[in-house]
Each structure stands twice: as structure tokens, then as C-alpha cells.
Amino acid sequence: MSKFTSCLCHQQMMQRPPHEDFSLKETKPHLGGGKVTGDKLTSTYDLVEQMQYLYVRVVKAKELPSKDVTGSCDPYTEVRLGNYKGVTRHFEKKTNPEWNQVFAFSKDRIQASVLEVTVKDKDVIKDDFIGRVLFDLNEVPKRVPPDSPLAPQWYRLEERKGEKLKGELMLAVWWGTQADEAFSEAWHSDAATVGWADGLANIRSKVYLSPKLWYLRVNVIEAQDLMPTDKTRFPDVFVKAILGNQALRTRISTNKCINPMWNEDLMFVAAEPFEEPLILSVEDRVAPNKDEVLGRCMIPLQYVDRRLDHKAINTRWFNLEKHAVMEGEKKKEVKFASRIHTRVCLEGGYHVLDESTHYSSDLRPTAKQLWKNSIGVLEVGILSAHGLTPMKTKDGRATTDAYCVAKYGNKWIRTRTIVDSFAPKWNEQYTWEVFDPCTVVTIGVFDNCHLHSGGDKAGGTKDSRIGKVRIRLSTLETDRVYTHSYPLLVLHPTGVKKMGEIHLAVRFTCSRLLNMMHMYSQPLLPKMHYVYPLTVSQLDSLRHQATQIVSMRLTRAEPPLRKEVVEYMLDVGSHMWSMRRSKANFFRIMGVLSGLIAIGKWFDQICNWKNPITTVLIHILFLILVLYPELILPTIFLYLFLIGIWYYKWRPRNPPHMDTRLSCADNGHPDELDEEFDTFPTSRLPDLVRMRYDRLRSIAGRIQTVVGDLATQGERLQSLLSWRDPRATALFVIFCLVAAIVLYVTPFQVVALITGFYVLRHPKFRHKLPGVLLNFFRRLPAKTDSML
């Protein structure tokens, strides 16, 4: 154990990167516009800073004048405020266009006192000026929700010289905040370079819902009256089940006849709405790589039974049909009476795992009938980010177009994209219902690479990950607002890198305290996971299928939540081998055992009288506990109570965050990081793979030795009574008989006192050689001798 530890510690102490601040920082933002009552904030958006916007709603126009001989024009509207300009879409040959588009200008960036709304005629060479409307910003009214939306008005267009024209434009202009209903659908001055026709849909804030996932259990029982083509041999029959891109098969039936039996379960993940049927195909293995379809049936999932517990449901027979064979232009139907006997059901009592079990945000079963009442509300204010790393080059300069994605339960949120900013300010607030406090909310930051037309087709462009934050709700105090700046850490082949910081405000409000405390006595997963458990391999496979289904469904939304984003949020690929994670987990184990090791060292010091006063006090305490054994358990629990009270003053004040030292990410060897980011299967050169394989064998050999030593000690305990060593077992049996007689006639207090005083005896009465019992135990046989 010590050699293995020293080896890993030596690797850990290798070249360290320059010091970088990865700590969590508490902040004091001006939340909710400063509307505070006691400890709680009362404004509508009380976990974000208020942002003032000038909103301009361009509704429609009528009777627009035209310089064209046909009397028509191609109108569009341009909203200009200082250096910022927003443009509506244009209509062809229309004098009464209707746009109904909203523009939002951030007050922090306004550099003018006059708003100009101009109607123009689209032209190939130069757009013609039709008319305009001017607004003095000092005269613009303010609107604060829940006030009703401001009604638009008709304004007469005027020329540049101020003369009134014939046409009119319907507008509404007001000052508001991000709490305004028009905020989410508006064009923002933060995205001035993005037009309506380009990627505007990709920059708006949206809420997504994961599809409702079910486990589909297919119990294949038997088949009857199969008709193999080759009548001269016994068929090797199996059943293949296909659901979408998932395919599973049973083993080959041991009944080599036309009525085979299997009684085997196959598990799938299905998502509502059910778009694809379950296809059961009975096939005969006629050659090593050749299968013949004996029959096939399709089962629509809409008609499949749903069960909420482990009670068996009724079985059903399905007719098997062969494909129609084409002969020329005619179809030749193959008719026969083969059937398959199955039990198919949608399992509503399980929770379909699509996240890592360590970071689950939802633990409820699929069936809504089994849900319990919510215990509270989680509110997250995504305030801002700063110090973001440049993620791409645009027009010859480095830039970042950042947006956030947060996931909790089946609800995903996506903030708007702040274009071309290394310090974006979102100030958006979102709310989730909480059903279990031992869950985790995940917030990720990404760089938007799909803002301009053709972005989706430009060589498979993907949104780049900037970093993510996880917050476990059980680590938060209820009704307290946590405002912290979290470092965004991403592991690269060159090492861990800080990509910037994200500023969050989080509050967990408990509505039912007793229900929440009761949750700590309940199983983590639904009842079916324990009554009818799935295997580890099944869970791994089903989780992979669930993540693929969720990413596919969210990609089909408009705008899409892209696959690379969903997979990063769901920690796809976290199960892959990593030398860094292996070392980190080893050091975690050593950290857990360090407490026991410290107690052992302290007890050894007591036994060796390193501090005589402490040893004498331990003797007195030991004497009291032996004479009054009823005080042992009360003393232990009182001691634990006092320790808990003593540690209260040092309780954690901040939620836990990514620890680079714990993850062994701040000192990872470059080759180990390159191995972690290698593809599967590997894409590296053979010599490099051989070196890594030899290193893996070396470390695995040390782990193997440690595990073997632990197994040896357990086998020696088993051999005490197994008569593998007849003399040792005989000695132990005689010792047990003598010990039983002595303990029967001797009071327990006397035995305990003699044993305790012997263990705590002074070093003068000790020998450096191992004791008799230890020598006897080490001589016991183990199964090591039988290992090849």
C-alpha cells in the first residue's frame, strides 16, 4: 500500500502549472433593484440585477407613399438609437405592411437622446427614404409589470425637414426592465450584428422540457409453429427486438424445435410521444454470419400495458408475418400460423436515469400517479460572467458569444446569447419545483457558433463549452440567497484551464419542512429499483440510450438545444477510463481512511505512554465504562453530539464547487491528459499506445497486489474453521472451548479489565516481536497457494 501511495504522490508532485485562482468568491450584487424587506427581496425578479431597456414595438404601417410608377413599395423599418440600429424584415409590393416586431436597447449603452424610427423602401442600388418618426427619450413613459402592455399608437410620418407625409406608422415606445413580457422575443442591442433573417432565433432565451421517458420491458416467452426453410436440421432460433435505434436479442433457444422457449427479459428506453413501434423478429441462425427471418410482428407502444408496481401483467400472443416476396411486379404473400408469446409493458415505477447517478437532478418515478408533493422551490438568478476566454475568431478578431444552459429535473432553460462580449450580463431568473433535496442543479456556459446563416452547414459547427457549475441543494440553507462568483473550469489536453467566472444567485425555499426532513428516511430511488432491481450493465446501457433520446428530442426543438450541449450537461462519457480520475479516487479513499489511521496512531501513542497524563485518564475512563457498561453507548452518542456542536462554528458557509486539487486536475501529467482525451477506440500511434498499456499494467499490478493482500486476510479468517490446516484449526477449536469455559465462570468486567490493561500496558512490559495471536493468524493458509 505504501509503495503504491508513494508512487502516486511522486506523480502528483510533478511540474505544477502557475498558480491560478480557482476559488469560490462571495459577492454582494444589487439584486432586485434594491427592493429589500428584511432578509427577503420582494421585486418580481428579486435574484437578478434590474436592467433598464428602451422597448420599441413596430406594429404596422398604412398608406405609405411610393416613388414607384406602380404605386407600391418594398417597405421595412429601421430603428436607430445612436450607433445601434435594428431592422425589421421587408415586404415586397405592399403599402400596408405589418411587422409586429420588438426592439430592446440597453440603457447602459445608450449614447443618444433621440430615437429615430425610419420607414424605407428596399432597393437594389440604394434604399429610398419614405418617412420617419422621432422620439425624445426624456418623454418616453415607464412601464413596470404587472401593468398592462402599452397600447401602440398611430404616428404620422415626416420628412427629414419635418414636414408631415401621408403615411402613418403604428408604434409603442416605453422604458421597461427584463421583467417585461416583450423581453424574451425582442431584438436586443447586445446582438446588434445579428439580423432577423440570420440567427436571431438562436440568441433568444428559451425553456425546454425533456421527453417523458419509460422503461419498456419485453419478456419473450416462447414461439409456436415456426416454419424454417431447411427442414433437415434443427433450427437455432432467437428473437431480435428493435425499438428505434435500439436493438437487443435473446440467446439461442435450447429447445431446437419449431416451438422454442426463452423466457428472457429485454429492456428498452421509450419516449413519449411514442413515434416508433416495437418490432419483434424471430430468426434462425442458419450459418455463422447468416440469419433467416422466420417471422416478424410490430407492436405499437400506444397500446402496451403500463404498470406501476412489480405485479405481473397478462401475456399476449402475436401473429408472426413474413415479408411479402416480390415476383416481377406482383406480390406473393406467405401465409402461415406462427405466433410469439410475450409479456410487454411500460414500467412506470422506475426512474429512467439519463444523468450520472452522482449528479441526478430528478429521482421521481415515470408514472405521475406515484409522485409525491413538492417540498420547495429552487430559484436561480443567472447574473453575469466576466473574464471569459476568447473562443473563436470573427472578422480577424477574437470574440465570444456566450449563453447559459441550466438543467434541473425535466426542465432545461437557455438564456439569451450576448454577442461579442467577454463580460456578458444576462440577469435572467428561473424557477423549478423541488421534490427531493438530495439533487443537483447544473449550469453550463457555452459559446454560440450558429449566429449567422449557414452556420449549421459550415462543416458541422458545434457550440464550444466554456465550463459548468454544479450545486447540490442539500448543501444550501433554506430561504437564504447565495450570491457567488463561480470559476468556470474545463479540462484540456494541456491541463485544467479557467475559462472565466459566472455570477449566480441561488435560493432554495422550503414549503414543507416536515416533508423534507422525512425525505431523508426514504430510499433515494423509487421502490421498483429495490423490489425488482436492474443489473449494473443494464443501467449503463439504458442510461446511454436515454441520453441519446433526450439529445435527439431537444435537437428537434426550435431553436434546437444542440447535442453537444445536452451531452456535456448530462456527463456523457464520464465512465471512460482516466488515469487522473483513478488517482483522484485513490486519494479520496486514502482521505477517508486517514481518520481511522489517525485514530490508530493516537491509540498507539496511548498504549506506548507517549503522554502519561492522557494514558492515565484513558485508564480511568476505561475503568468507569467497564464497571458501568450501561454508560458505554450514552457516552459514545454524547461524545458525537459534542463534536457536532463543536464543529458548528466551522460549518461551510458556501456551496461546494469544483476542486481542482481533489480532481488531480491542477497537476496532471500531459501524457495522462492526452490519454484521457483520446478517442475510443484509440487514434494514437502504436508506440504511444504500447507505452500507455505498459504503464497501465504497472499501476494495475500494484492495485492488484493491494486487493490480493486484503483478500488474503479475509481467507485466513475463513480458514480458522475450515480444517484447511488441521493443526491450526484444532488449536483454534481447543482455544474456543477453553475461552468459552473461562468466560462462563469469569465475570465480564474482569475479562474486559484484564484485556484493556494488557493492551494499555507500559512499554517496559512490551516486546518488539509480534504477539502470539498475530503470529498464529499470519501462519494460517489462504487461497494464494492455489493461484496460477
mmCIF file of C-alpha atoms in Angstrom, residues 311-624:
data_model
loop_
_atom_site.group_PDB
_atom_site.id
_atom_site.type_symbol
_atom_site.label_atom_id
_atom_site.label_comp_id
_atom_site.label_asym_id
_atom_site.label_seq_id
_atom_site.Cartn_x
_atom_site.Cartn_y
_atom_site.Cartn_z
ATOM 1 C CA LYS A 311 -47.217 -7.276 -10.142
ATOM 2 C CA ALA A 312 -47.217 -9.399 -13.273
ATOM 3 C CA ILE A 313 -49.410 -8.363 -16.194
ATOM 4 C CA ASN A 314 -51.200 -10.596 -18.658
ATOM 5 C CA THR A 315 -49.289 -12.195 -21.508
ATOM 6 C CA ARG A 316 -50.330 -11.884 -25.150
ATOM 7 C CA TRP A 317 -49.911 -13.878 -28.334
ATOM 8 C CA PHE A 318 -48.919 -12.027 -31.504
ATOM 9 C CA ASN A 319 -49.125 -13.408 -35.020
ATOM 10 C CA LEU A 320 -45.869 -13.548 -36.934
ATOM 11 C CA GLU A 321 -45.811 -12.431 -40.537
ATOM 12 C CA LYS A 322 -43.180 -12.800 -43.225
ATOM 13 C CA HIS A 323 -42.246 -10.060 -45.647
ATOM 14 C CA ALA A 324 -44.075 -10.119 -48.947
ATOM 15 C CA VAL A 325 -41.856 -11.561 -51.680
ATOM 16 C CA MET A 326 -41.700 -9.612 -54.958
ATOM 17 C CA GLU A 327 -42.096 -11.699 -58.123
ATOM 18 C CA GLY A 328 -41.906 -9.437 -61.135
ATOM 19 C CA GLU A 329 -44.438 -6.700 -60.410
ATOM 20 C CA LYS A 330 -46.682 -8.880 -58.223
ATOM 21 C CA LYS A 331 -46.521 -9.535 -54.501
ATOM 22 C CA LYS A 332 -46.588 -13.085 -53.310
ATOM 23 C CA GLU A 333 -47.976 -13.323 -49.776
ATOM 24 C CA VAL A 334 -46.557 -16.007 -47.494
ATOM 25 C CA LYS A 335 -49.305 -17.154 -45.153
ATOM 26 C CA PHE A 336 -48.805 -19.329 -42.089
ATOM 27 C CA ALA A 337 -49.922 -19.508 -38.465
ATOM 28 C CA SER A 338 -46.716 -18.861 -36.458
ATOM 29 C CA ARG A 339 -47.150 -16.992 -33.177
ATOM 30 C CA ILE A 340 -44.977 -15.493 -30.457
ATOM 31 C CA HIS A 341 -45.893 -15.363 -26.786
ATOM 32 C CA THR A 342 -44.717 -12.235 -24.927
ATOM 33 C CA ARG A 343 -45.354 -10.026 -21.952
ATOM 34 C CA VAL A 344 -44.744 -6.382 -22.905
ATOM 35 C CA CYS A 345 -45.232 -3.465 -20.521
ATOM 36 C CA LEU A 346 -44.133 0.091 -19.900
ATOM 37 C CA GLU A 347 -42.594 0.345 -16.445
ATOM 38 C CA GLY A 348 -43.896 3.407 -14.601
ATOM 39 C CA GLY A 349 -42.389 2.559 -11.219
ATOM 40 C CA TYR A 350 -38.766 3.166 -12.225
ATOM 41 C CA HIS A 351 -36.913 6.433 -12.635
ATOM 42 C CA VAL A 352 -35.270 6.436 -16.054
ATOM 43 C CA LEU A 353 -31.700 7.543 -15.439
ATOM 44 C CA ASP A 354 -30.424 9.950 -18.077
ATOM 45 C CA GLU A 355 -27.872 11.653 -15.793
ATOM 46 C CA SER A 356 -24.971 10.367 -13.781
ATOM 47 C CA THR A 357 -26.293 8.916 -10.523
ATOM 48 C CA HIS A 358 -23.858 11.184 -8.649
ATOM 49 C CA TYR A 359 -25.372 14.368 -10.137
ATOM 50 C CA SER A 360 -29.050 13.472 -10.552
ATOM 51 C CA SER A 361 -31.485 16.377 -10.609
ATOM 52 C CA ASP A 362 -34.604 14.200 -10.536
ATOM 53 C CA LEU A 363 -35.340 10.920 -8.774
ATOM 54 C CA ARG A 364 -39.092 10.593 -9.336
ATOM 55 C CA PRO A 365 -40.648 7.543 -10.998
ATOM 56 C CA THR A 366 -42.001 7.879 -14.524
ATOM 57 C CA ALA A 367 -45.679 7.445 -13.606
ATOM 58 C CA LYS A 368 -47.149 10.709 -12.365
ATOM 59 C CA GLN A 369 -49.511 8.798 -10.053
ATOM 60 C CA LEU A 370 -46.504 7.833 -7.919
ATOM 61 C CA TRP A 371 -45.158 11.350 -7.497
ATOM 62 C CA LYS A 372 -45.164 12.912 -4.062
ATOM 63 C CA ASN A 373 -45.872 16.556 -3.313
ATOM 64 C CA SER A 374 -43.113 19.060 -3.920
ATOM 65 C CA ILE A 375 -41.159 20.159 -0.869
ATOM 66 C CA GLY A 376 -39.995 23.542 -2.102
ATOM 67 C CA VAL A 377 -38.836 25.795 -4.898
ATOM 68 C CA LEU A 378 -35.406 26.360 -6.402
ATOM 69 C CA GLU A 379 -34.736 29.822 -7.842
ATOM 70 C CA VAL A 380 -31.613 30.614 -9.827
ATOM 71 C CA GLY A 381 -30.618 34.060 -10.977
ATOM 72 C CA ILE A 382 -28.037 33.954 -13.781
ATOM 73 C CA LEU A 383 -26.468 37.366 -13.386
ATOM 74 C CA SER A 384 -23.340 37.712 -15.483
ATOM 75 C CA ALA A 385 -19.935 36.366 -16.395
ATOM 76 C CA HIS A 386 -16.571 38.043 -16.620
ATOM 77 C CA GLY A 387 -13.097 37.244 -17.831
ATOM 78 C CA LEU A 388 -14.343 34.813 -20.467
ATOM 79 C CA THR A 389 -11.723 33.307 -22.756
ATOM 80 C CA PRO A 390 -11.889 34.160 -26.493
ATOM 81 C CA MET A 391 -13.481 31.129 -28.143
ATOM 82 C CA LYS A 392 -13.293 31.930 -31.866
ATOM 83 C CA THR A 393 -12.104 34.415 -34.427
ATOM 84 C CA LYS A 394 -14.584 36.565 -36.335
ATOM 85 C CA ASP A 395 -13.607 39.228 -38.874
ATOM 86 C CA GLY A 396 -9.979 38.909 -37.831
ATOM 87 C CA ARG A 397 -10.554 39.404 -34.088
ATOM 88 C CA ALA A 398 -11.108 37.111 -31.139
ATOM 89 C CA THR A 399 -14.618 37.024 -29.713
ATOM 90 C CA THR A 400 -17.074 35.069 -27.588
ATOM 91 C CA ASP A 401 -20.867 34.831 -27.939
ATOM 92 C CA ALA A 402 -21.853 33.344 -24.581
ATOM 93 C CA TYR A 403 -25.100 31.837 -23.344
ATOM 94 C CA CYS A 404 -26.037 29.694 -20.339
ATOM 95 C CA VAL A 405 -27.951 26.441 -20.059
ATOM 96 C CA ALA A 406 -29.361 25.200 -16.742
ATOM 97 C CA LYS A 407 -30.895 21.790 -16.112
ATOM 98 C CA TYR A 408 -32.928 20.589 -13.162
ATOM 99 C CA GLY A 409 -35.496 17.814 -13.371
ATOM 100 C CA ASN A 410 -37.051 17.653 -16.801
ATOM 101 C CA LYS A 411 -36.833 21.421 -17.314
ATOM 102 C CA TRP A 412 -33.975 22.941 -19.283
ATOM 103 C CA ILE A 413 -33.508 26.689 -19.667
ATOM 104 C CA ARG A 414 -31.366 28.604 -22.093
ATOM 105 C CA THR A 415 -30.540 32.272 -21.618
ATOM 106 C CA ARG A 416 -30.211 34.702 -24.474
ATOM 107 C CA THR A 417 -26.855 34.953 -26.222
ATOM 108 C CA ILE A 418 -24.805 38.072 -25.523
ATOM 109 C CA VAL A 419 -22.909 38.715 -28.739
ATOM 110 C CA ASP A 420 -19.236 39.681 -28.814
ATOM 111 C CA SER A 421 -18.641 40.170 -25.104
ATOM 112 C CA PHE A 422 -16.159 38.744 -22.622
ATOM 113 C CA ALA A 423 -18.262 40.098 -19.721
ATOM 114 C CA PRO A 424 -21.886 39.322 -20.668
ATOM 115 C CA LYS A 425 -24.769 40.339 -18.411
ATOM 116 C CA TRP A 426 -27.852 38.123 -18.604
ATOM 117 C CA ASN A 427 -29.769 38.900 -15.393
ATOM 118 C CA GLU A 428 -32.377 36.219 -16.045
ATOM 119 C CA GLN A 429 -34.199 34.349 -13.305
ATOM 120 C CA TYR A 430 -35.721 30.855 -13.455
ATOM 121 C CA THR A 431 -37.695 28.667 -11.066
ATOM 122 C CA TRP A 432 -38.018 24.898 -10.553
ATOM 123 C CA GLU A 433 -40.161 22.758 -8.281
ATOM 124 C CA VAL A 434 -38.119 20.593 -5.892
ATOM 125 C CA PHE A 435 -39.220 17.088 -4.939
ATOM 126 C CA ASP A 436 -36.025 15.863 -3.266
ATOM 127 C CA PRO A 437 -33.307 17.931 -1.553
ATOM 128 C CA CYS A 438 -30.543 15.437 -2.432
ATOM 129 C CA THR A 439 -30.454 16.578 -6.051
ATOM 130 C CA VAL A 440 -28.120 18.711 -8.127
ATOM 131 C CA VAL A 441 -28.736 21.664 -10.444
ATOM 132 C CA THR A 442 -26.255 22.064 -13.296
ATOM 133 C CA ILE A 443 -25.475 25.377 -15.035
ATOM 134 C CA GLY A 444 -23.273 25.356 -18.130
ATOM 135 C CA VAL A 445 -21.835 28.195 -20.204
ATOM 136 C CA PHE A 446 -21.340 27.805 -23.962
ATOM 137 C CA ASP A 447 -20.145 29.796 -26.944
ATOM 138 C CA ASN A 448 -22.783 30.159 -29.664
ATOM 139 C CA CYS A 449 -21.367 29.202 -33.072
ATOM 140 C CA HIS A 450 -24.669 29.337 -35.017
ATOM 141 C CA LEU A 451 -25.496 33.020 -35.181
ATOM 142 C CA HIS A 452 -25.161 33.632 -38.896
ATOM 143 C CA SER A 453 -26.869 31.986 -41.841
ATOM 144 C CA GLY A 454 -25.181 28.825 -42.956
ATOM 145 C CA GLY A 455 -23.718 28.233 -39.516
ATOM 146 C CA ASP A 456 -25.380 24.842 -39.210
ATOM 147 C CA LYS A 457 -23.953 23.734 -42.534
ATOM 148 C CA ALA A 458 -20.469 25.054 -42.053
ATOM 149 C CA GLY A 459 -18.637 21.812 -41.552
ATOM 150 C CA GLY A 460 -20.702 20.557 -38.613
ATOM 151 C CA THR A 461 -20.079 23.560 -36.375
ATOM 152 C CA LYS A 462 -20.540 22.832 -32.676
ATOM 153 C CA ASP A 463 -21.124 25.159 -29.755
ATOM 154 C CA SER A 464 -17.981 25.260 -27.610
ATOM 155 C CA ARG A 465 -18.107 24.501 -23.902
ATOM 156 C CA ILE A 466 -16.815 27.212 -21.581
ATOM 157 C CA GLY A 467 -17.492 25.482 -18.273
ATOM 158 C CA LYS A 468 -20.185 24.369 -15.870
ATOM 159 C CA VAL A 469 -21.231 24.580 -12.239
ATOM 160 C CA ARG A 470 -22.997 22.013 -10.084
ATOM 161 C CA ILE A 471 -24.854 22.912 -6.880
ATOM 162 C CA ARG A 472 -26.289 20.249 -4.579
ATOM 163 C CA LEU A 473 -29.477 21.531 -2.976
ATOM 164 C CA SER A 474 -28.927 19.676 0.304
ATOM 165 C CA THR A 475 -25.818 21.811 0.908
ATOM 166 C CA LEU A 476 -27.905 25.018 0.847
ATOM 167 C CA GLU A 477 -29.629 26.605 3.808
ATOM 168 C CA THR A 478 -33.317 27.203 3.155
ATOM 169 C CA ASP A 479 -34.565 30.731 2.395
ATOM 170 C CA ARG A 480 -31.032 32.092 2.102
ATOM 171 C CA VAL A 481 -29.842 33.882 -1.017
ATOM 172 C CA TYR A 482 -26.398 32.667 -2.097
ATOM 173 C CA THR A 483 -24.548 35.090 -4.352
ATOM 174 C CA HIS A 484 -21.201 33.781 -5.541
ATOM 175 C CA SER A 485 -18.865 34.023 -8.462
ATOM 176 C CA TYR A 486 -18.007 30.506 -9.633
ATOM 177 C CA PRO A 487 -14.875 29.733 -11.672
ATOM 178 C CA LEU A 488 -15.587 28.041 -14.988
ATOM 179 C CA LEU A 489 -13.118 25.166 -15.226
ATOM 180 C CA VAL A 490 -12.544 22.971 -18.253
ATOM 181 C CA LEU A 491 -10.002 20.190 -18.577
ATOM 182 C CA HIS A 492 -7.983 20.361 -21.793
ATOM 183 C CA PRO A 493 -5.235 18.051 -23.068
ATOM 184 C CA THR A 494 -2.812 20.704 -21.804
ATOM 185 C CA GLY A 495 -4.318 20.740 -18.321
ATOM 186 C CA VAL A 496 -7.077 22.432 -16.376
ATOM 187 C CA LYS A 497 -7.932 25.911 -17.575
ATOM 188 C CA LYS A 498 -10.026 28.662 -16.059
ATOM 189 C CA MET A 499 -12.298 29.977 -18.802
ATOM 190 C CA GLY A 500 -13.744 32.821 -16.754
ATOM 191 C CA GLU A 501 -16.229 33.203 -13.903
ATOM 192 C CA ILE A 502 -20.020 33.095 -13.750
ATOM 193 C CA HIS A 503 -22.007 35.102 -11.230
ATOM 194 C CA LEU A 504 -25.068 33.324 -9.798
ATOM 195 C CA ALA A 505 -27.733 33.976 -7.192
ATOM 196 C CA VAL A 506 -29.382 30.849 -5.771
ATOM 197 C CA ARG A 507 -32.198 30.376 -3.277
ATOM 198 C CA PHE A 508 -33.799 27.144 -2.080
ATOM 199 C CA THR A 509 -37.151 27.794 -0.438
ATOM 200 C CA CYS A 510 -38.758 25.010 1.591
ATOM 201 C CA SER A 511 -42.553 24.925 1.670
ATOM 202 C CA ARG A 512 -42.928 21.730 3.704
ATOM 203 C CA LEU A 513 -40.175 21.321 6.293
ATOM 204 C CA LEU A 514 -41.548 18.087 7.769
ATOM 205 C CA ASN A 515 -41.861 16.530 4.315
ATOM 206 C CA MET A 516 -38.287 17.493 3.511
ATOM 207 C CA MET A 517 -36.960 16.010 6.766
ATOM 208 C CA HIS A 518 -38.997 12.876 6.074
ATOM 209 C CA MET A 519 -37.264 12.539 2.680
ATOM 210 C CA TYR A 520 -34.001 11.712 4.475
ATOM 211 C CA SER A 521 -35.556 8.469 5.708
ATOM 212 C CA GLN A 522 -36.765 7.414 2.256
ATOM 213 C CA PRO A 523 -34.877 5.387 -0.397
ATOM 214 C CA LEU A 524 -33.060 7.532 -2.914
ATOM 215 C CA LEU A 525 -34.635 5.827 -5.934
ATOM 216 C CA PRO A 526 -38.237 4.655 -6.431
ATOM 217 C CA LYS A 527 -39.385 1.410 -4.848
ATOM 218 C CA MET A 528 -39.131 -0.666 -8.048
ATOM 219 C CA HIS A 529 -35.352 -0.181 -8.189
ATOM 220 C CA TYR A 530 -35.097 -2.253 -4.999
ATOM 221 C CA VAL A 531 -38.010 -4.677 -5.381
ATOM 222 C CA TYR A 532 -37.162 -5.619 -8.978
ATOM 223 C CA PRO A 533 -33.603 -4.272 -9.491
ATOM 224 C CA LEU A 534 -31.877 -3.856 -12.811
ATOM 225 C CA THR A 535 -28.304 -5.022 -13.304
ATOM 226 C CA VAL A 536 -25.389 -2.594 -13.492
ATOM 227 C CA SER A 537 -24.794 -3.415 -17.156
ATOM 228 C CA GLN A 538 -28.492 -2.853 -17.908
ATOM 229 C CA LEU A 539 -28.451 0.523 -16.173
ATOM 230 C CA ASP A 540 -25.335 1.615 -18.088
ATOM 231 C CA SER A 541 -26.833 0.599 -21.427
ATOM 232 C CA LEU A 542 -30.222 2.144 -20.656
ATOM 233 C CA ARG A 543 -28.636 5.392 -19.491
ATOM 234 C CA HIS A 544 -26.731 5.626 -22.768
ATOM 235 C CA GLN A 545 -29.969 5.120 -24.716
ATOM 236 C CA ALA A 546 -31.795 7.674 -22.551
ATOM 237 C CA THR A 547 -29.171 10.363 -23.144
ATOM 238 C CA GLN A 548 -29.296 9.726 -26.888
ATOM 239 C CA ILE A 549 -33.091 10.048 -26.924
ATOM 240 C CA VAL A 550 -33.060 13.256 -24.851
ATOM 241 C CA SER A 551 -30.381 14.869 -27.014
ATOM 242 C CA MET A 552 -32.210 13.867 -30.209
ATOM 243 C CA ARG A 553 -35.557 15.259 -28.999
ATOM 244 C CA LEU A 554 -34.066 18.542 -27.760
ATOM 245 C CA THR A 555 -32.170 18.932 -31.029
ATOM 246 C CA ARG A 556 -35.520 18.855 -32.824
ATOM 247 C CA ALA A 557 -36.818 21.864 -30.863
ATOM 248 C CA GLU A 558 -36.798 25.325 -32.419
ATOM 249 C CA PRO A 559 -34.319 26.746 -31.753
ATOM 250 C CA PRO A 560 -32.519 23.467 -31.046
ATOM 251 C CA LEU A 561 -30.691 22.678 -27.847
ATOM 252 C CA ARG A 562 -27.785 21.021 -29.562
ATOM 253 C CA LYS A 563 -26.460 17.538 -28.988
ATOM 254 C CA GLU A 564 -23.019 18.624 -27.783
ATOM 255 C CA VAL A 565 -24.672 20.875 -25.182
ATOM 256 C CA VAL A 566 -27.022 18.169 -23.894
ATOM 257 C CA GLU A 567 -24.266 15.556 -23.701
ATOM 258 C CA TYR A 568 -21.965 17.922 -21.795
ATOM 259 C CA MET A 569 -24.736 18.737 -19.306
ATOM 260 C CA LEU A 570 -25.576 15.036 -18.845
ATOM 261 C CA ASP A 571 -21.915 13.987 -18.402
ATOM 262 C CA VAL A 572 -21.885 11.559 -21.300
ATOM 263 C CA GLY A 573 -18.555 9.725 -21.399
ATOM 264 C CA SER A 574 -17.811 10.128 -17.693
ATOM 265 C CA HIS A 575 -17.446 6.325 -17.411
ATOM 266 C CA MET A 576 -14.389 6.228 -19.700
ATOM 267 C CA TRP A 577 -11.010 5.255 -18.238
ATOM 268 C CA SER A 578 -8.900 8.114 -16.924
ATOM 269 C CA MET A 579 -5.597 7.855 -15.086
ATOM 270 C CA ARG A 580 -6.352 11.220 -13.481
ATOM 271 C CA ARG A 581 -9.724 10.076 -12.106
ATOM 272 C CA SER A 582 -8.220 6.814 -10.886
ATOM 273 C CA LYS A 583 -5.575 8.681 -8.909
ATOM 274 C CA ALA A 584 -8.168 11.132 -7.606
ATOM 275 C CA ASN A 585 -10.407 8.299 -6.392
ATOM 276 C CA PHE A 586 -7.433 6.587 -4.743
ATOM 277 C CA PHE A 587 -6.555 9.756 -2.843
ATOM 278 C CA ARG A 588 -10.229 10.117 -1.870
ATOM 279 C CA ILE A 589 -10.109 6.624 -0.346
ATOM 280 C CA MET A 590 -6.915 7.493 1.480
ATOM 281 C CA GLY A 591 -8.552 10.683 2.745
ATOM 282 C CA VAL A 592 -11.459 8.684 4.124
ATOM 283 C CA LEU A 593 -9.121 6.156 5.754
ATOM 284 C CA SER A 594 -6.883 8.903 7.124
ATOM 285 C CA GLY A 595 -9.296 9.393 10.033
ATOM 286 C CA LEU A 596 -9.056 5.744 11.015
ATOM 287 C CA ILE A 597 -5.287 5.853 10.562
ATOM 288 C CA ALA A 598 -5.095 8.936 12.819
ATOM 289 C CA ILE A 599 -7.173 7.173 15.493
ATOM 290 C CA GLY A 600 -4.875 4.156 15.234
ATOM 291 C CA LYS A 601 -1.765 6.337 15.658
ATOM 292 C CA TRP A 602 -3.359 8.140 18.612
ATOM 293 C CA PHE A 603 -4.242 4.835 20.278
ATOM 294 C CA ASP A 604 -0.704 3.552 19.678
ATOM 295 C CA GLN A 605 0.647 6.632 21.444
ATOM 296 C CA ILE A 606 -1.714 5.938 24.345
ATOM 297 C CA CYS A 607 -0.545 2.325 24.563
ATOM 298 C CA ASN A 608 3.108 3.371 24.442
ATOM 299 C CA TRP A 609 2.654 6.044 27.157
ATOM 300 C CA LYS A 610 3.861 8.907 24.957
ATOM 301 C CA ASN A 611 1.765 11.240 27.135
ATOM 302 C CA PRO A 612 1.432 9.637 30.592
ATOM 303 C CA ILE A 613 -1.297 12.034 31.792
ATOM 304 C CA THR A 614 -3.543 11.233 28.814
ATOM 305 C CA THR A 615 -2.902 7.498 29.220
ATOM 306 C CA VAL A 616 -3.814 7.637 32.926
ATOM 307 C CA LEU A 617 -7.061 9.482 32.050
ATOM 308 C CA ILE A 618 -7.853 6.829 29.452
ATOM 309 C CA HIS A 619 -7.289 4.157 32.124
ATOM 310 C CA ILE A 620 -9.751 5.900 34.433
ATOM 311 C CA LEU A 621 -12.348 6.290 31.665
ATOM 312 C CA PHE A 622 -11.867 2.672 30.641
ATOM 313 C CA LEU A 623 -12.302 1.510 34.266
ATOM 314 C CA ILE A 624 -15.553 3.500 34.640
#
